[in-house]
Tab-separated table of C-alpha atoms in Angstrom:
chain	number	residue	atom	x	y	z
A	1443	MET	CA	120.802	70.228	165.029
A	1444	LYS	CA	124.499	70.085	164.298
A	1445	PHE	CA	123.725	69.574	160.592
A	1446	LEU	CA	121.602	72.741	160.498
A	1447	LEU	CA	124.382	74.704	162.188
A	1448	LEU	CA	126.836	73.517	159.539
A	1449	ILE	CA	124.486	74.656	156.786
A	1450	TYR	CA	124.070	78.033	158.478
A	1451	GLU	CA	127.826	78.482	158.795
A	1452	TRP	CA	128.333	77.550	155.124
A	1453	LEU	CA	125.668	80.012	153.980
A	1454	GLN	CA	127.096	82.758	156.166
A	1455	LYS	CA	130.594	82.139	154.863
A	1456	ASN	CA	129.776	81.856	151.161
A	1457	LEU	CA	126.700	84.044	150.679
A	1458	ARG	CA	127.307	86.847	153.112
A	1459	PRO	CA	127.961	90.052	151.124
A	1460	PRO	CA	131.226	91.897	151.805
A	1461	SER	CA	129.239	94.976	152.849
A	1462	ALA	CA	125.635	96.084	153.071
A	1463	PHE	CA	126.188	98.495	150.184
A	1464	SER	CA	127.186	96.049	147.417
A	1465	TRP	CA	125.777	94.317	144.377
A	1466	GLU	CA	125.727	90.998	146.264
A	1467	THR	CA	123.202	92.528	148.657
A	1468	LEU	CA	120.876	93.422	145.792
A	1469	ILE	CA	121.118	89.921	144.308
A	1470	LEU	CA	120.321	88.345	147.692
A	1471	LEU	CA	117.393	90.726	148.156
A	1472	SER	CA	116.043	89.706	144.751
A	1473	LEU	CA	116.308	86.004	145.642
A	1474	PHE	CA	114.628	86.665	148.979
A	1475	SER	CA	111.804	88.576	147.240
A	1476	PHE	CA	111.202	85.746	144.767
A	1477	TYR	CA	111.165	83.235	147.629
A	1478	MET	CA	108.648	85.309	149.605
A	1479	GLU	CA	106.545	85.654	146.461
A	1480	TRP	CA	106.401	81.863	146.250
A	1481	LEU	CA	105.150	81.716	149.843
A	1482	ALA	CA	102.670	84.592	149.534
A	1483	ARG	CA	98.946	83.900	149.115
A	1484	SER	CA	97.607	87.310	148.161
A	1485	LEU	CA	97.748	88.227	144.472
A	1486	TYR	CA	98.575	91.843	145.338
A	1487	LEU	CA	101.437	90.736	147.574
A	1488	LYS	CA	102.727	88.339	144.914
A	1489	ASN	CA	102.830	91.112	142.306
A	1490	LEU	CA	104.531	93.500	144.736
A	1491	LEU	CA	107.235	90.997	145.682
A	1492	ASP	CA	107.744	89.979	142.056
A	1493	ASN	CA	108.311	93.592	140.998
A	1494	LEU	CA	110.669	94.193	143.917
A	1495	GLY	CA	112.600	91.042	143.033
A	1496	TRP	CA	113.082	92.178	139.442
A	1497	ILE	CA	114.111	95.696	140.500
A	1498	PHE	CA	116.723	94.319	142.895
A	1499	LEU	CA	117.941	91.848	140.264
A	1500	ILE	CA	118.300	94.516	137.556
A	1501	GLY	CA	120.142	96.836	139.930
A	1502	GLY	CA	122.446	94.076	141.132
A	1503	VAL	CA	123.305	92.880	137.629
A	1504	TYR	CA	124.018	96.430	136.458
A	1505	TRP	CA	126.259	97.062	139.447
A	1506	ALA	CA	128.116	93.755	139.082
A	1507	THR	CA	128.666	93.970	135.327
A	1508	THR	CA	129.760	97.603	135.544
A	1509	ALA	CA	132.329	96.841	138.228
A	1510	THR	CA	134.131	94.109	136.294
A	1511	ARG	CA	136.751	94.986	133.694
A	1512	PHE	CA	136.143	91.794	131.724
A	1513	LEU	CA	132.932	93.227	130.247
A	1514	ARG	CA	134.638	96.243	128.691
A	1515	ILE	CA	135.761	96.331	125.079
A	1516	GLY	CA	139.248	97.819	124.716
A	1517	TYR	CA	140.036	97.942	128.436
A	1518	LYS	CA	143.727	98.368	129.300
A	1519	ALA	CA	145.391	98.620	132.699
A	1520	LYS	CA	148.629	100.262	131.448
A	1521	PRO	CA	148.156	102.809	130.079
A	1522	TRP	CA	144.740	102.944	131.709
A	1523	THR	CA	141.939	102.885	129.147
A	1524	PRO	CA	138.385	102.436	130.464
A	1525	GLY	CA	137.095	100.798	127.291
A	1526	PHE	CA	133.495	100.530	126.170
A	1527	PRO	CA	131.196	98.822	128.718
A	1528	LEU	CA	128.793	96.041	127.768
A	1529	SER	CA	126.969	96.340	131.081
A	1530	PRO	CA	124.163	98.623	129.769
A	1531	TRP	CA	123.237	96.106	127.064
A	1532	ILE	CA	123.201	93.197	129.521
A	1533	THR	CA	121.069	95.232	131.904
A	1534	GLY	CA	118.900	96.434	129.025
A	1535	ALA	CA	118.109	92.841	128.113
A	1536	LEU	CA	116.887	92.216	131.673
A	1537	VAL	CA	114.836	95.425	131.633
A	1538	CYS	CA	113.167	94.430	128.346
A	1539	TYR	CA	112.394	90.968	129.684
A	1540	TYR	CA	110.923	92.533	132.811
A	1541	LEU	CA	108.775	94.974	130.822
A	1542	PHE	CA	107.563	92.782	127.954
A	1543	ASN	CA	108.118	89.061	128.593
A	1544	ARG	CA	107.570	88.570	132.311
A	1545	GLY	CA	104.865	86.018	132.995
A	1546	ILE	CA	104.181	84.958	129.383
A	1547	GLY	CA	106.991	82.444	128.859
A	1548	GLU	CA	108.042	83.657	125.401
A	1549	VAL	CA	110.121	86.395	123.823
A	1550	ARG	CA	107.908	89.110	122.371
A	1551	PRO	CA	109.125	91.200	119.425
A	1552	GLU	CA	108.832	94.374	121.509
A	1553	SER	CA	111.584	93.205	123.847
A	1554	ILE	CA	114.025	92.882	120.937
A	1555	ILE	CA	112.886	96.099	119.248
A	1556	TYR	CA	113.338	98.304	122.322
A	1557	TRP	CA	116.445	96.546	123.660
A	1558	PRO	CA	119.064	98.739	121.837
A	1559	THR	CA	117.284	101.999	122.689
A	1560	ILE	CA	116.759	101.136	126.366
A	1561	SER	CA	120.377	99.989	126.612
A	1562	ALA	CA	121.599	103.286	125.141
A	1563	LEU	CA	119.547	105.221	127.709
A	1564	ILE	CA	121.031	103.119	130.523
A	1565	TYR	CA	124.492	103.798	129.101
A	1566	ALA	CA	123.861	107.559	129.217
A	1567	ILE	CA	122.542	107.680	132.814
A	1568	PRO	CA	125.980	108.031	134.541
A	1569	ASP	CA	126.780	111.057	132.363
A	1570	PHE	CA	123.769	112.942	133.770
A	1571	LEU	CA	124.050	111.955	137.452
A	1572	GLN	CA	126.652	112.903	140.010
A	1573	GLU	CA	127.768	110.614	142.831
A	1574	ASN	CA	125.336	112.272	145.265
A	1575	GLY	CA	122.418	111.720	142.872
A	1576	THR	CA	122.032	115.286	141.604
A	1577	LEU	CA	121.762	116.082	137.910
A	1578	LYS	CA	124.719	117.310	135.914
A	1579	SER	CA	125.431	118.278	132.328
A	1580	PRO	CA	127.945	116.166	130.393
A	1581	PRO	CA	130.874	117.964	128.712
A	1582	PRO	CA	130.447	118.963	125.034
A	1583	ASP	CA	132.692	116.234	123.608
A	1584	ARG	CA	130.832	113.626	125.644
A	1585	ARG	CA	127.476	114.924	124.404
A	1586	GLN	CA	128.474	114.291	120.806
A	1587	PHE	CA	129.481	110.721	121.643
A	1588	LEU	CA	126.184	110.111	123.471
A	1589	VAL	CA	124.236	111.383	120.458
A	1590	VAL	CA	126.133	108.946	118.217
A	1591	VAL	CA	125.467	106.019	120.572
A	1592	LEU	CA	121.774	106.836	120.924
A	1593	GLY	CA	121.392	107.424	117.181
A	1594	THR	CA	122.984	104.103	116.230
A	1595	GLN	CA	120.837	102.216	118.733
A	1596	LEU	CA	117.679	103.936	117.499
A	1597	LEU	CA	118.631	102.912	113.967
A	1598	LEU	CA	119.149	99.332	115.145
A	1599	SER	CA	115.721	99.378	116.814
A	1600	CYS	CA	114.191	100.588	113.546
A	1601	TRP	CA	115.796	97.708	111.654
A	1602	PHE	CA	114.487	95.211	114.206
A	1603	GLN	CA	111.037	96.761	113.853
A	1604	PHE	CA	111.250	96.536	110.070
A	1605	HIS	CA	112.320	92.884	110.293
A	1606	PHE	CA	109.291	91.923	112.381
A	1607	LEU	CA	107.038	94.018	110.147
A	1608	VAL	CA	108.171	92.105	107.048
A	1609	GLN	CA	107.892	88.740	108.800
A	1610	ASN	CA	104.355	89.558	109.933
A	1611	LEU	CA	103.485	90.690	106.406
A	1612	VAL	CA	104.757	87.386	105.013
A	1613	ALA	CA	102.794	85.415	107.618
A	1614	GLN	CA	99.523	87.229	106.897
A	1615	TYR	CA	100.056	87.654	103.132
A	1616	PRO	CA	102.081	84.601	102.009
A	1617	THR	CA	101.130	85.166	98.370
A	1618	VAL	CA	103.531	88.127	98.136
A	1619	LEU	CA	106.391	85.587	98.188
A	1620	VAL	CA	105.346	84.462	94.709
A	1621	GLU	CA	106.501	87.830	93.392
A	1622	ASP	CA	109.989	88.522	92.044
A	1623	PHE	CA	112.184	90.243	94.659
A	1624	ASN	CA	115.171	90.863	92.386
A	1625	LYS	CA	114.517	94.608	92.388
A	1626	SER	CA	113.782	94.868	96.106
A	1627	ALA	CA	116.120	97.049	98.159
A	1628	PHE	CA	115.395	95.220	101.423
A	1629	VAL	CA	114.235	91.648	100.777
A	1630	VAL	CA	116.858	89.363	99.250
A	1631	LYS	CA	117.095	85.695	98.364
A	1632	TRP	CA	118.800	83.762	101.165
A	1633	GLU	CA	118.282	80.077	100.379
A	1634	THR	CA	117.635	77.910	97.342
A	1635	PRO	CA	114.162	78.717	95.941
A	1636	GLN	CA	111.482	76.144	96.659
A	1637	THR	CA	108.340	75.374	94.735
A	1638	THR	CA	105.381	77.328	96.061
A	1639	THR	CA	101.963	78.485	94.977
A	1640	PRO	CA	99.734	81.441	95.819
A	1641	ARG	CA	97.210	80.966	98.591
A	1642	GLY	CA	94.470	81.231	95.992
A	1643	VAL	CA	95.433	77.712	94.875
A	1644	ASP	CA	94.542	76.409	98.335
A	1645	ILE	CA	91.229	78.241	98.195
A	1646	LEU	CA	90.252	76.761	94.820
A	1647	GLU	CA	91.492	73.265	95.673
A	1648	ASN	CA	89.527	73.261	98.930
A	1649	MET	CA	86.423	74.438	97.101
A	1650	GLU	CA	86.439	71.249	94.996
A	1651	PRO	CA	85.241	68.819	97.738
A	1652	GLN	CA	82.344	71.125	98.624
A	1653	LEU	CA	81.507	71.496	94.950
A	1654	ARG	CA	81.395	67.709	94.600
A	1655	ASP	CA	79.165	67.377	97.652
A	1656	ARG	CA	76.703	69.821	96.139
A	1657	LEU	CA	76.701	68.689	92.495
A	1658	SER	CA	78.053	65.141	92.207
A	1659	SER	CA	75.749	62.078	91.985
A	1660	LYS	CA	72.609	64.219	92.009
A	1661	PRO	CA	69.658	63.956	89.578
A	1662	TRP	CA	70.699	65.698	86.395
A	1663	PRO	CA	67.602	67.940	86.074
A	1664	GLN	CA	68.231	69.240	89.595
A	1665	VAL	CA	71.891	69.976	88.825
A	1666	GLU	CA	70.986	71.781	85.600
A	1667	ARG	CA	68.604	74.046	87.488
A	1668	MET	CA	71.354	74.857	90.006
A	1669	LEU	CA	73.742	75.774	87.185
A	1670	LEU	CA	71.290	77.784	85.094
A	1671	ARG	CA	69.504	79.838	87.726
A	1672	GLY	CA	71.778	82.848	88.019
A	1673	LYS	CA	70.789	84.218	91.431
A	1674	GLU	CA	70.675	80.805	93.088
A	1675	ARG	CA	74.007	79.911	91.463
A	1676	ASP	CA	75.623	83.116	92.777
A	1677	ASN	CA	74.452	82.380	96.309
A	1678	TRP	CA	75.745	78.822	96.625
A	1679	ILE	CA	79.093	79.557	94.948
A	1680	LYS	CA	79.640	82.545	97.265
A	1681	SER	CA	78.661	80.340	100.201
A	1682	ILE	CA	81.227	77.699	99.207
A	1683	ALA	CA	83.952	80.331	98.773
A	1684	LYS	CA	83.254	81.925	102.172
A	1685	LYS	CA	83.131	78.568	103.957
A	1686	THR	CA	86.404	77.527	102.324
A	1687	LYS	CA	88.198	80.712	103.397
A	1688	ASP	CA	86.934	80.311	106.960
A	1689	GLN	CA	88.201	76.720	107.148
A	1690	LEU	CA	91.675	77.330	105.709
A	1691	SER	CA	94.491	76.734	108.173
A	1692	PRO	CA	96.424	78.666	109.243
A	1693	PRO	CA	94.129	81.688	108.816
A	1694	ALA	CA	95.581	84.687	106.989
A	1695	GLU	CA	94.388	88.231	106.470
A	1696	GLU	CA	95.082	87.992	102.751
A	1697	ASP	CA	92.048	85.719	102.228
A	1698	ALA	CA	89.885	88.834	102.053
A	1699	LEU	CA	91.968	90.012	99.058
A	1700	TRP	CA	91.097	86.952	96.965
A	1701	GLN	CA	88.012	87.592	94.845
A	1702	ILE	CA	86.242	84.421	93.714
A	1703	LYS	CA	84.402	84.524	90.387
A	1704	TYR	CA	83.071	81.863	88.059
A	1705	ASP	CA	82.008	81.221	84.486
A	1706	VAL	CA	79.557	78.556	83.271
A	1707	LYS	CA	79.475	77.370	79.659
A	1708	LYS	CA	77.382	74.607	78.136
A	1709	PHE	CA	78.993	71.863	76.047
A	1710	LYS	CA	77.677	71.250	72.545
A	1711	SER	CA	76.784	67.668	73.388
A	1712	SER	CA	75.709	67.631	77.033
A	1713	GLY	CA	77.100	68.935	80.265
A	1714	TYR	CA	78.623	72.148	81.515
A	1715	ASN	CA	82.076	73.572	82.138
A	1716	LEU	CA	82.329	75.481	85.414
A	1717	ALA	CA	85.414	77.693	85.722
A	1718	LEU	CA	86.248	78.833	89.262
A	1719	ILE	CA	88.425	81.959	89.102
A	1720	ALA	CA	90.444	83.500	91.940
A	1721	LEU	CA	91.620	87.090	91.377
A	1722	TRP	CA	94.423	88.549	93.521
A	1723	ASN	CA	93.593	92.102	94.650
A	1724	GLY	CA	96.553	92.394	97.025
A	1725	PRO	CA	99.962	94.084	96.631
A	1726	ARG	CA	101.807	93.367	93.388
A	1727	SER	CA	105.337	94.061	92.221
A	1728	ASN	CA	103.999	95.451	88.940
A	1729	PRO	CA	100.706	97.290	89.578
A	1730	GLN	CA	100.568	98.383	85.915
A	1731	GLN	CA	99.818	94.837	84.795
A	1732	SER	CA	96.219	93.771	84.356
A	1733	ILE	CA	94.587	91.892	87.207
A	1734	LYS	CA	94.043	89.030	84.747
A	1735	ASN	CA	97.777	88.337	84.995
A	1736	TYR	CA	97.230	87.660	88.716
A	1737	SER	CA	94.410	85.163	88.366
A	1738	LEU	CA	94.013	81.429	88.987
A	1739	THR	CA	91.493	79.162	87.307
A	1740	LYS	CA	90.156	75.722	88.120
A	1741	TYR	CA	88.003	74.007	85.476
A	1742	CYS	CA	85.340	71.499	86.497
A	1743	GLN	CA	83.351	69.460	83.956
A	1744	ILE	CA	79.832	68.570	85.074
A	1745	THR	CA	78.274	65.927	82.826
A	1746	PRO	CA	75.316	63.500	83.024
A	1747	ILE	CA	75.907	59.762	83.286
A	1748	TYR	CA	73.476	56.861	83.240
A	1749	PRO	CA	74.036	54.408	86.096
A	1750	GLN	CA	74.193	50.744	85.125
A	1751	GLY	CA	71.418	48.840	86.909
A	1752	SER	CA	71.981	45.238	87.962
A	1753	LEU	CA	69.814	42.768	85.989
A	1754	ALA	CA	69.805	40.354	88.894
A	1755	THR	CA	67.829	42.794	91.004
A	1756	LYS	CA	65.125	43.397	88.361
A	1757	PRO	CA	62.112	41.144	87.884
A	1758	ILE	CA	62.065	39.389	84.524
A	1759	ASN	CA	58.664	40.792	83.534
A	1760	SER	CA	59.329	44.357	84.824
A	1761	PRO	CA	58.704	47.120	82.262
A	1762	GLN	CA	61.803	48.626	80.678
A	1763	THR	CA	62.198	52.256	81.811
A	1764	SER	CA	65.071	54.522	80.912
A	1765	PRO	CA	67.151	55.337	84.017
A	1766	THR	CA	67.361	58.905	85.303
A	1767	PRO	CA	70.776	60.415	84.571
A	1768	VAL	CA	72.887	61.641	87.476
A	1769	SER	CA	75.674	64.191	87.517
A	1770	ARG	CA	79.396	63.554	87.513
A	1771	VAL	CA	81.984	66.184	88.485
A	1772	GLU	CA	85.565	66.058	87.201
A	1773	CYS	CA	87.971	68.866	88.061
A	1774	GLN	CA	91.369	69.756	86.666
A	1775	PRO	CA	94.334	71.141	88.641
A	1776	VAL	CA	94.526	74.875	89.184
A	1777	LYS	CA	96.255	76.847	86.449
A	1778	GLY	CA	97.472	80.412	86.193
A	1779	TRP	CA	99.685	82.867	88.053
A	1780	GLY	CA	102.373	81.300	90.218
A	1781	VAL	CA	101.408	77.761	89.144
A	1782	ASP	CA	102.448	77.543	85.507
A	1783	PRO	CA	106.227	76.883	85.140
A	1784	PRO	CA	107.206	80.297	83.654
A	1785	ASN	CA	105.826	82.147	86.669
A	1786	ASN	CA	106.674	79.668	89.394
A	1787	ARG	CA	109.239	81.411	91.550
A	1788	ARG	CA	109.664	82.154	95.240
A	1789	ASP	CA	112.223	83.056	97.859
A	1790	SER	CA	112.038	80.242	100.391
A	1791	PHE	CA	113.293	82.460	103.201
A	1792	ILE	CA	113.656	86.197	103.393
A	1793	ARG	CA	115.961	88.416	105.354
A	1794	THR	CA	115.531	92.102	105.843
């Protein structure tokens, strides 16, 4: 019992606010609300206490950071200069976390985008409220300063928005990084360029295993029919292309902008040359150029071979029959835009 009394006395001495109307009271109320939320069973009550806790916390932090002179840029005691407060931007960060990130465990882009604008609005609140809570109009010289502050923070929010827009574009359309950004007004080279390839290379390379499964080591007459029948050939090549795009990881919206075509030519001797062609229909730095300049090609040679039978497994007096040829598939690496050395360039990291 004596131990509990000592704890109570310590808490009363160290955590008791100097007055009921103080920022310490708001902080303690927020801690009490979060503690009661942890004990609550009802979902409605949990949400209510959580919101109250955040409101008390935001109010307490704003009050505390506004009252201290250490969070003011250019503050001087003699001659007295109030300086520029950082409190609205600290409070704005808490408000953005409360509005956009609470309960998800990660920082969403919206919280960073709206942070400068919300902070500027918090900064302007004291200029429109009197001590008794009634509205007032700021003096003309103060209005001009508030317009400058709000305008600069809106501009900063726009730049944050543009940054996330470009990063999302790069994530969903990675092939645009193959382009030359030397003439870009916003995207600049930041690190040493690294070797990269368009996403169409991944599509064509991943089509090869499925092509082998369909055509390799099959009876040659069957393979010839698959290559010569135009409608059937269109269907299974389109099926392979669609399946490949669906299985690519990570998925990207630009896959729909890659058009897969093909060309089949017969060798003079025997066999066929199947050219898989990927055409980029997405954004280009030079739209005047022909789409052929933004194409990738993978050549696959499909030829018949005669398997060597083992004499030990054949009876001595068995009739000699010519073996049925089977198909063999040999593919070359992808060639074309962004792969050949003259066009192989990329910015490994971009800043906006």
